[in-house]
């Protein structure tokens, strides 16, 4: 039997997954490609290893995506001068422009997603999510609830 908690977290997870996939479909780019491109835009030059860890992607996927972006002229790669075991990826000017356009498109898409959702409703959801995240932190600090 589904509990209210099951329904809450099921709906929350489902909504998050659907929103991420829907925007990727909207812009015609896979979600992993989108995530890598936007992470490089936000963080600047980043190692493949850090991208793998931050985005929870396997190393082969990160390498493949970076090589695809490089072939498209959106990313450049170089060996990390501080440690030649690592490869660094960075957006080219064309990549930065593409990412900036995606960010603008994402903002407009978010406005459309929130159509009919009042500011008060948005604040209520934000308060609930903030409380849930605080509870996660509390539970991780004290798993036995003492």
Short mmCIF file of N, CA and C in Angstrom, two decimals:
data_model
loop_
_atom_site.label_atom_id
_atom_site.label_comp_id
_atom_site.label_asym_id
_atom_site.label_seq_id
_atom_site.Cartn_x
_atom_site.Cartn_y
_atom_site.Cartn_z
N UNK A 1 0.84 -1.19 0.00
CA UNK A 1 0.00 0.00 0.00
C UNK A 1 0.89 1.25 0.00
N UNK A 2 0.57 2.16 -0.89
CA UNK A 2 1.37 3.38 -0.99
C UNK A 2 1.05 4.32 0.16
N UNK A 3 2.11 4.78 0.81
CA UNK A 3 1.94 5.73 1.91
C UNK A 3 1.99 7.15 1.34
N UNK A 4 1.55 8.13 2.13
CA UNK A 4 1.69 9.52 1.67
C UNK A 4 3.15 9.89 1.40
N UNK A 5 4.07 9.34 2.20
CA UNK A 5 5.49 9.61 1.98
C UNK A 5 5.96 9.02 0.65
N UNK A 6 5.51 7.78 0.35
CA UNK A 6 5.85 7.16 -0.93
C UNK A 6 5.36 8.03 -2.09
N UNK A 7 4.14 8.49 -1.98
CA UNK A 7 3.57 9.32 -3.05
C UNK A 7 4.35 10.63 -3.20
N UNK A 8 4.67 11.27 -2.07
CA UNK A 8 5.40 12.54 -2.10
C UNK A 8 6.73 12.36 -2.83
N UNK A 9 7.54 11.38 -2.37
CA UNK A 9 8.85 11.21 -2.97
C UNK A 9 8.78 10.65 -4.38
N UNK A 10 7.79 9.82 -4.66
CA UNK A 10 7.59 9.34 -6.02
C UNK A 10 7.27 10.47 -6.98
N UNK A 11 6.35 11.33 -6.58
CA UNK A 11 5.97 12.48 -7.42
C UNK A 11 7.14 13.45 -7.58
N UNK A 12 7.87 13.69 -6.49
CA UNK A 12 9.01 14.61 -6.53
C UNK A 12 10.08 14.09 -7.49
N UNK A 13 10.45 12.82 -7.34
CA UNK A 13 11.46 12.24 -8.22
C UNK A 13 11.01 12.18 -9.66
N UNK A 14 9.75 11.80 -9.86
CA UNK A 14 9.22 11.72 -11.22
C UNK A 14 9.18 13.07 -11.90
N UNK A 15 8.76 14.10 -11.15
CA UNK A 15 8.69 15.46 -11.72
C UNK A 15 10.08 15.94 -12.10
N UNK A 16 11.06 15.71 -11.22
CA UNK A 16 12.43 16.14 -11.50
C UNK A 16 12.96 15.45 -12.76
N UNK A 17 12.78 14.14 -12.84
CA UNK A 17 13.27 13.40 -14.01
C UNK A 17 12.58 13.88 -15.28
N UNK A 18 11.27 14.08 -15.23
CA UNK A 18 10.53 14.50 -16.41
C UNK A 18 10.95 15.91 -16.86
N UNK A 19 11.15 16.80 -15.92
CA UNK A 19 11.56 18.17 -16.26
C UNK A 19 12.93 18.16 -16.94
N UNK A 20 13.89 17.40 -16.38
CA UNK A 20 15.23 17.33 -16.99
C UNK A 20 15.16 16.77 -18.40
N UNK A 21 14.43 15.69 -18.58
CA UNK A 21 14.34 15.07 -19.90
C UNK A 21 13.57 15.95 -20.88
N UNK A 22 12.52 16.61 -20.40
CA UNK A 22 11.70 17.44 -21.28
C UNK A 22 12.51 18.60 -21.84
N UNK A 23 13.34 19.24 -21.03
CA UNK A 23 14.14 20.34 -21.55
C UNK A 23 15.15 19.82 -22.56
N UNK A 24 15.77 18.69 -22.27
CA UNK A 24 16.72 18.11 -23.23
C UNK A 24 16.03 17.84 -24.57
N UNK A 25 14.82 17.29 -24.52
CA UNK A 25 14.06 17.06 -25.76
C UNK A 25 13.73 18.39 -26.44
N UNK A 26 13.37 19.39 -25.65
CA UNK A 26 12.99 20.71 -26.16
C UNK A 26 14.13 21.33 -26.98
N UNK A 27 15.36 21.17 -26.50
CA UNK A 27 16.50 21.77 -27.21
C UNK A 27 17.17 20.78 -28.15
N UNK A 28 16.68 19.53 -28.19
CA UNK A 28 17.22 18.54 -29.12
C UNK A 28 18.62 18.07 -28.77
N UNK A 29 18.88 17.91 -27.48
CA UNK A 29 20.20 17.47 -27.04
C UNK A 29 20.00 16.47 -25.91
N UNK A 30 20.80 15.42 -25.88
CA UNK A 30 20.66 14.45 -24.79
C UNK A 30 20.96 15.13 -23.46
N UNK A 31 20.35 14.61 -22.41
CA UNK A 31 20.56 15.18 -21.07
C UNK A 31 22.04 15.15 -20.66
N UNK A 32 22.77 14.05 -20.88
CA UNK A 32 24.19 14.08 -20.51
C UNK A 32 25.00 15.13 -21.29
N UNK A 33 24.72 15.28 -22.59
CA UNK A 33 25.42 16.32 -23.37
C UNK A 33 25.13 17.70 -22.80
N UNK A 34 23.88 17.92 -22.51
CA UNK A 34 23.46 19.20 -21.95
C UNK A 34 24.16 19.47 -20.62
N UNK A 35 24.20 18.46 -19.76
CA UNK A 35 24.81 18.62 -18.44
C UNK A 35 26.30 18.91 -18.54
N UNK A 36 27.01 18.21 -19.42
CA UNK A 36 28.45 18.45 -19.58
C UNK A 36 28.70 19.86 -20.10
N UNK A 37 27.98 20.25 -21.15
CA UNK A 37 28.18 21.57 -21.73
C UNK A 37 27.91 22.67 -20.71
N UNK A 38 26.82 22.55 -19.98
CA UNK A 38 26.47 23.61 -19.02
C UNK A 38 27.42 23.62 -17.82
N UNK A 39 27.91 22.46 -17.42
CA UNK A 39 28.87 22.41 -16.31
C UNK A 39 30.16 23.11 -16.72
N UNK A 40 30.64 22.87 -17.93
CA UNK A 40 31.84 23.55 -18.40
C UNK A 40 31.61 25.06 -18.48
N UNK A 41 30.41 25.47 -18.87
CA UNK A 41 30.10 26.89 -18.97
C UNK A 41 30.13 27.53 -17.57
N UNK A 42 29.56 26.84 -16.60
CA UNK A 42 29.51 27.39 -15.23
C UNK A 42 30.88 27.36 -14.55
N UNK A 43 31.62 26.25 -14.72
CA UNK A 43 32.84 26.05 -13.94
C UNK A 43 34.12 26.39 -14.68
N UNK A 44 34.06 26.54 -15.99
CA UNK A 44 35.29 26.76 -16.74
C UNK A 44 36.05 25.46 -16.92
N UNK A 45 37.33 25.57 -17.20
CA UNK A 45 38.15 24.40 -17.49
C UNK A 45 38.05 23.38 -16.35
N UNK A 46 37.75 22.14 -16.73
CA UNK A 46 37.50 21.09 -15.76
C UNK A 46 38.10 19.78 -16.28
N UNK A 47 38.62 18.97 -15.39
CA UNK A 47 39.17 17.68 -15.80
C UNK A 47 38.05 16.71 -16.12
N UNK A 48 38.36 15.75 -16.97
CA UNK A 48 37.40 14.69 -17.28
C UNK A 48 37.01 13.99 -15.98
N UNK A 49 37.99 13.78 -15.12
CA UNK A 49 37.75 13.08 -13.86
C UNK A 49 36.74 13.84 -12.99
N UNK A 50 36.90 15.15 -12.90
CA UNK A 50 35.95 15.95 -12.11
C UNK A 50 34.56 15.95 -12.74
N UNK A 51 34.49 16.02 -14.06
CA UNK A 51 33.19 15.95 -14.74
C UNK A 51 32.50 14.62 -14.43
N UNK A 52 33.26 13.55 -14.47
CA UNK A 52 32.72 12.23 -14.18
C UNK A 52 32.13 12.20 -12.76
N UNK A 53 32.90 12.71 -11.82
CA UNK A 53 32.47 12.70 -10.42
C UNK A 53 31.28 13.63 -10.18
N UNK A 54 31.35 14.84 -10.66
CA UNK A 54 30.31 15.85 -10.42
C UNK A 54 28.98 15.45 -11.07
N UNK A 55 29.07 14.90 -12.29
CA UNK A 55 27.86 14.59 -13.05
C UNK A 55 27.41 13.14 -12.92
N UNK A 56 28.15 12.35 -12.15
CA UNK A 56 27.83 10.93 -11.97
C UNK A 56 27.70 10.19 -13.30
N UNK A 57 28.68 10.43 -14.16
CA UNK A 57 28.75 9.74 -15.45
C UNK A 57 29.98 8.84 -15.44
N UNK A 58 29.96 7.77 -16.22
CA UNK A 58 31.15 6.94 -16.29
C UNK A 58 32.20 7.62 -17.15
N UNK A 59 33.45 7.24 -16.93
CA UNK A 59 34.56 7.88 -17.61
C UNK A 59 34.49 7.80 -19.12
N UNK A 60 34.06 6.65 -19.64
CA UNK A 60 33.96 6.48 -21.09
C UNK A 60 32.94 7.45 -21.68
N UNK A 61 31.83 7.66 -20.98
CA UNK A 61 30.80 8.59 -21.47
C UNK A 61 31.33 10.01 -21.51
N UNK A 62 32.02 10.42 -20.45
CA UNK A 62 32.59 11.78 -20.42
C UNK A 62 33.56 11.95 -21.57
N UNK A 63 34.46 11.00 -21.76
CA UNK A 63 35.44 11.10 -22.84
C UNK A 63 34.76 11.18 -24.19
N UNK A 64 33.77 10.32 -24.41
CA UNK A 64 33.05 10.33 -25.69
C UNK A 64 32.37 11.67 -25.93
N UNK A 65 31.68 12.20 -24.90
CA UNK A 65 30.98 13.47 -25.06
C UNK A 65 31.96 14.61 -25.33
N UNK A 66 33.06 14.64 -24.59
CA UNK A 66 34.05 15.71 -24.79
C UNK A 66 34.63 15.62 -26.20
N UNK A 67 34.92 14.42 -26.67
CA UNK A 67 35.45 14.26 -28.04
C UNK A 67 34.43 14.70 -29.08
N UNK A 68 33.16 14.41 -28.85
CA UNK A 68 32.11 14.88 -29.77
C UNK A 68 32.07 16.41 -29.79
N UNK A 69 32.09 17.02 -28.62
CA UNK A 69 32.08 18.49 -28.54
C UNK A 69 33.32 19.07 -29.21
N UNK A 70 34.45 18.41 -29.02
CA UNK A 70 35.69 18.88 -29.65
C UNK A 70 35.57 18.83 -31.17
N UNK A 71 35.01 17.75 -31.70
CA UNK A 71 34.83 17.61 -33.15
C UNK A 71 33.88 18.68 -33.70
N UNK A 72 32.95 19.11 -32.86
CA UNK A 72 31.98 20.16 -33.26
C UNK A 72 32.53 21.56 -33.05
N UNK A 73 33.74 21.67 -32.50
CA UNK A 73 34.35 22.98 -32.27
C UNK A 73 33.84 23.69 -31.03
N UNK A 74 33.20 22.96 -30.13
CA UNK A 74 32.62 23.58 -28.93
C UNK A 74 33.53 23.46 -27.71
N UNK A 75 34.45 22.50 -27.73
CA UNK A 75 35.32 22.23 -26.58
C UNK A 75 36.74 22.02 -27.07
N UNK A 76 37.69 22.48 -26.27
CA UNK A 76 39.10 22.16 -26.52
C UNK A 76 39.59 21.33 -25.33
N UNK A 77 40.58 20.49 -25.61
CA UNK A 77 41.15 19.66 -24.55
C UNK A 77 42.65 19.87 -24.51
N UNK A 78 43.21 19.65 -23.31
CA UNK A 78 44.66 19.68 -23.15
C UNK A 78 45.04 18.83 -21.95
N UNK A 79 46.27 18.39 -21.92
CA UNK A 79 46.78 17.64 -20.78
C UNK A 79 47.00 18.63 -19.63
N UNK A 80 46.63 18.24 -18.43
CA UNK A 80 46.82 19.07 -17.24
C UNK A 80 48.32 19.26 -17.01
N UNK A 81 48.83 20.49 -17.09
CA UNK A 81 50.27 20.71 -16.92
C UNK A 81 50.74 20.36 -15.50
N UNK A 82 49.86 20.37 -14.53
CA UNK A 82 50.23 20.03 -13.16
C UNK A 82 50.28 18.52 -12.93
N UNK A 83 49.58 17.76 -13.77
CA UNK A 83 49.55 16.31 -13.62
C UNK A 83 49.12 15.70 -14.95
N UNK A 84 50.10 15.21 -15.70
CA UNK A 84 49.81 14.75 -17.06
C UNK A 84 48.94 13.50 -17.14
N UNK A 85 48.47 12.99 -16.01
CA UNK A 85 47.52 11.87 -16.02
C UNK A 85 46.11 12.35 -16.33
N UNK A 86 45.88 13.66 -16.23
CA UNK A 86 44.53 14.20 -16.38
C UNK A 86 44.41 15.03 -17.66
N UNK A 87 43.22 14.97 -18.25
CA UNK A 87 42.90 15.79 -19.41
C UNK A 87 41.90 16.85 -18.97
N UNK A 88 42.15 18.07 -19.38
CA UNK A 88 41.27 19.20 -19.06
C UNK A 88 40.44 19.56 -20.27
N UNK A 89 39.19 19.90 -20.03
CA UNK A 89 38.28 20.33 -21.10
C UNK A 89 37.84 21.75 -20.81
N UNK A 90 37.70 22.53 -21.87
CA UNK A 90 37.26 23.92 -21.73
C UNK A 90 36.44 24.29 -22.96
N UNK A 91 35.46 25.15 -22.76
CA UNK A 91 34.65 25.60 -23.89
C UNK A 91 35.46 26.52 -24.78
N UNK A 92 35.27 26.39 -26.07
CA UNK A 92 35.80 27.35 -27.03
C UNK A 92 34.84 28.54 -27.03
N UNK A 93 35.18 29.63 -27.70
CA UNK A 93 34.22 30.73 -27.81
C UNK A 93 32.88 30.28 -28.40
N UNK A 94 32.92 29.40 -29.39
CA UNK A 94 31.66 28.89 -29.97
C UNK A 94 30.89 28.07 -28.94
N UNK A 95 31.61 27.29 -28.12
CA UNK A 95 30.97 26.51 -27.07
C UNK A 95 30.35 27.40 -26.01
N UNK A 96 31.06 28.46 -25.64
CA UNK A 96 30.53 29.40 -24.65
C UNK A 96 29.27 30.09 -25.18
N UNK A 97 29.27 30.42 -26.46
CA UNK A 97 28.09 31.05 -27.06
C UNK A 97 26.92 30.07 -27.08
N UNK A 98 27.18 28.82 -27.45
CA UNK A 98 26.12 27.80 -27.47
C UNK A 98 25.55 27.59 -26.07
N UNK A 99 26.43 27.54 -25.06
CA UNK A 99 25.97 27.35 -23.68
C UNK A 99 25.16 28.55 -23.20
N UNK A 100 25.60 29.76 -23.54
CA UNK A 100 24.84 30.95 -23.14
C UNK A 100 23.45 30.95 -23.77
N UNK A 101 23.36 30.52 -25.02
CA UNK A 101 22.06 30.43 -25.68
C UNK A 101 21.18 29.37 -25.00
N UNK A 102 21.78 28.25 -24.62
CA UNK A 102 21.03 27.22 -23.90
C UNK A 102 20.55 27.74 -22.55
N UNK A 103 21.38 28.52 -21.87
CA UNK A 103 20.97 29.08 -20.57
C UNK A 103 19.78 30.01 -20.74
N UNK A 104 19.80 30.83 -21.78
CA UNK A 104 18.66 31.74 -22.04
C UNK A 104 17.41 30.93 -22.37
N UNK A 105 17.57 29.89 -23.17
CA UNK A 105 16.46 29.03 -23.53
C UNK A 105 15.91 28.33 -22.29
N UNK A 106 16.80 27.90 -21.41
CA UNK A 106 16.38 27.23 -20.18
C UNK A 106 15.58 28.17 -19.29
N UNK A 107 16.02 29.40 -19.18
CA UNK A 107 15.29 30.38 -18.37
C UNK A 107 13.88 30.59 -18.91
N UNK A 108 13.77 30.75 -20.21
CA UNK A 108 12.45 30.94 -20.82
C UNK A 108 11.59 29.69 -20.64
N UNK A 109 12.20 28.53 -20.73
CA UNK A 109 11.48 27.27 -20.54
C UNK A 109 10.96 27.16 -19.12
N UNK A 110 11.77 27.55 -18.15
CA UNK A 110 11.34 27.51 -16.74
C UNK A 110 10.14 28.43 -16.50
N UNK A 111 10.15 29.58 -17.12
CA UNK A 111 9.02 30.50 -16.99
C UNK A 111 7.76 29.81 -17.51
N UNK A 112 7.87 29.14 -18.65
CA UNK A 112 6.72 28.43 -19.21
C UNK A 112 6.27 27.29 -18.30
N UNK A 113 7.21 26.57 -17.71
CA UNK A 113 6.87 25.47 -16.80
C UNK A 113 6.07 25.96 -15.59
N UNK A 114 6.38 27.15 -15.13
CA UNK A 114 5.74 27.68 -13.93
C UNK A 114 4.45 28.44 -14.23
N UNK A 115 4.00 28.40 -15.48
CA UNK A 115 2.75 29.07 -15.84
C UNK A 115 1.62 28.53 -14.97
N UNK A 116 0.92 29.42 -14.30
CA UNK A 116 -0.20 29.04 -13.45
C UNK A 116 0.20 28.64 -12.04
N UNK A 117 1.49 28.59 -11.75
CA UNK A 117 1.96 28.28 -10.39
C UNK A 117 2.27 29.62 -9.73
N UNK A 118 1.53 29.95 -8.69
CA UNK A 118 1.70 31.25 -8.06
C UNK A 118 3.04 31.35 -7.33
N UNK A 119 3.46 32.56 -7.06
CA UNK A 119 4.68 32.79 -6.29
C UNK A 119 4.55 32.15 -4.90
N UNK A 120 3.36 32.22 -4.32
CA UNK A 120 3.12 31.61 -3.01
C UNK A 120 3.29 30.09 -3.07
N UNK A 121 2.77 29.47 -4.12
CA UNK A 121 2.92 28.02 -4.27
C UNK A 121 4.40 27.65 -4.46
N UNK A 122 5.11 28.45 -5.22
CA UNK A 122 6.54 28.20 -5.41
C UNK A 122 7.27 28.29 -4.08
N UNK A 123 6.95 29.29 -3.28
CA UNK A 123 7.59 29.44 -1.97
C UNK A 123 7.27 28.29 -1.04
N UNK A 124 6.03 27.79 -1.09
CA UNK A 124 5.65 26.65 -0.25
C UNK A 124 6.49 25.42 -0.61
N UNK A 125 6.63 25.16 -1.90
CA UNK A 125 7.44 24.02 -2.34
C UNK A 125 8.89 24.21 -1.93
N UNK A 126 9.42 25.42 -2.10
CA UNK A 126 10.81 25.69 -1.70
C UNK A 126 11.02 25.47 -0.21
N UNK A 127 10.06 25.91 0.61
CA UNK A 127 10.18 25.69 2.06
C UNK A 127 10.17 24.20 2.37
N UNK A 128 9.30 23.45 1.72
CA UNK A 128 9.25 22.01 1.96
C UNK A 128 10.56 21.33 1.55
N UNK A 129 11.10 21.69 0.39
CA UNK A 129 12.35 21.10 -0.06
C UNK A 129 13.51 21.47 0.85
N UNK A 130 13.52 22.70 1.33
CA UNK A 130 14.56 23.13 2.27
C UNK A 130 14.48 22.31 3.55
N UNK A 131 13.27 22.08 4.03
CA UNK A 131 13.08 21.27 5.25
C UNK A 131 13.54 19.84 5.01
N UNK A 132 13.17 19.25 3.87
CA UNK A 132 13.58 17.87 3.58
C UNK A 132 15.10 17.77 3.52
N UNK A 133 15.76 18.72 2.87
CA UNK A 133 17.23 18.71 2.78
C UNK A 133 17.87 18.86 4.16
N UNK A 134 17.30 19.71 5.00
CA UNK A 134 17.81 19.86 6.37
C UNK A 134 17.64 18.55 7.13
N UNK A 135 16.53 17.85 6.90
CA UNK A 135 16.31 16.56 7.55
C UNK A 135 17.32 15.52 7.08
N UNK A 136 17.66 15.54 5.79
CA UNK A 136 18.69 14.63 5.27
C UNK A 136 19.99 14.88 6.02
N UNK A 137 20.39 16.14 6.14
CA UNK A 137 21.62 16.48 6.86
C UNK A 137 21.57 16.00 8.31
N UNK A 138 20.45 16.23 8.95
CA UNK A 138 20.29 15.83 10.36
C UNK A 138 20.37 14.32 10.50
N UNK A 139 19.71 13.59 9.61
CA UNK A 139 19.73 12.13 9.67
C UNK A 139 21.13 11.59 9.40
N UNK A 140 21.83 12.19 8.47
CA UNK A 140 23.21 11.74 8.18
C UNK A 140 24.14 11.99 9.34
N UNK A 141 23.92 13.07 10.08
CA UNK A 141 24.75 13.35 11.25
C UNK A 141 24.41 12.42 12.41
N UNK A 142 23.14 12.02 12.51
CA UNK A 142 22.68 11.17 13.61
C UNK A 142 21.74 10.09 13.06
N UNK A 143 22.30 9.05 12.43
CA UNK A 143 21.47 8.04 11.77
C UNK A 143 20.49 7.32 12.71
N UNK A 144 20.82 7.23 13.98
CA UNK A 144 19.96 6.51 14.93
C UNK A 144 18.88 7.40 15.54
N UNK A 145 18.93 8.71 15.26
CA UNK A 145 17.92 9.63 15.78
C UNK A 145 17.97 9.82 17.28
N UNK A 146 19.18 9.89 17.80
CA UNK A 146 19.34 10.05 19.26
C UNK A 146 19.40 11.48 19.67
#
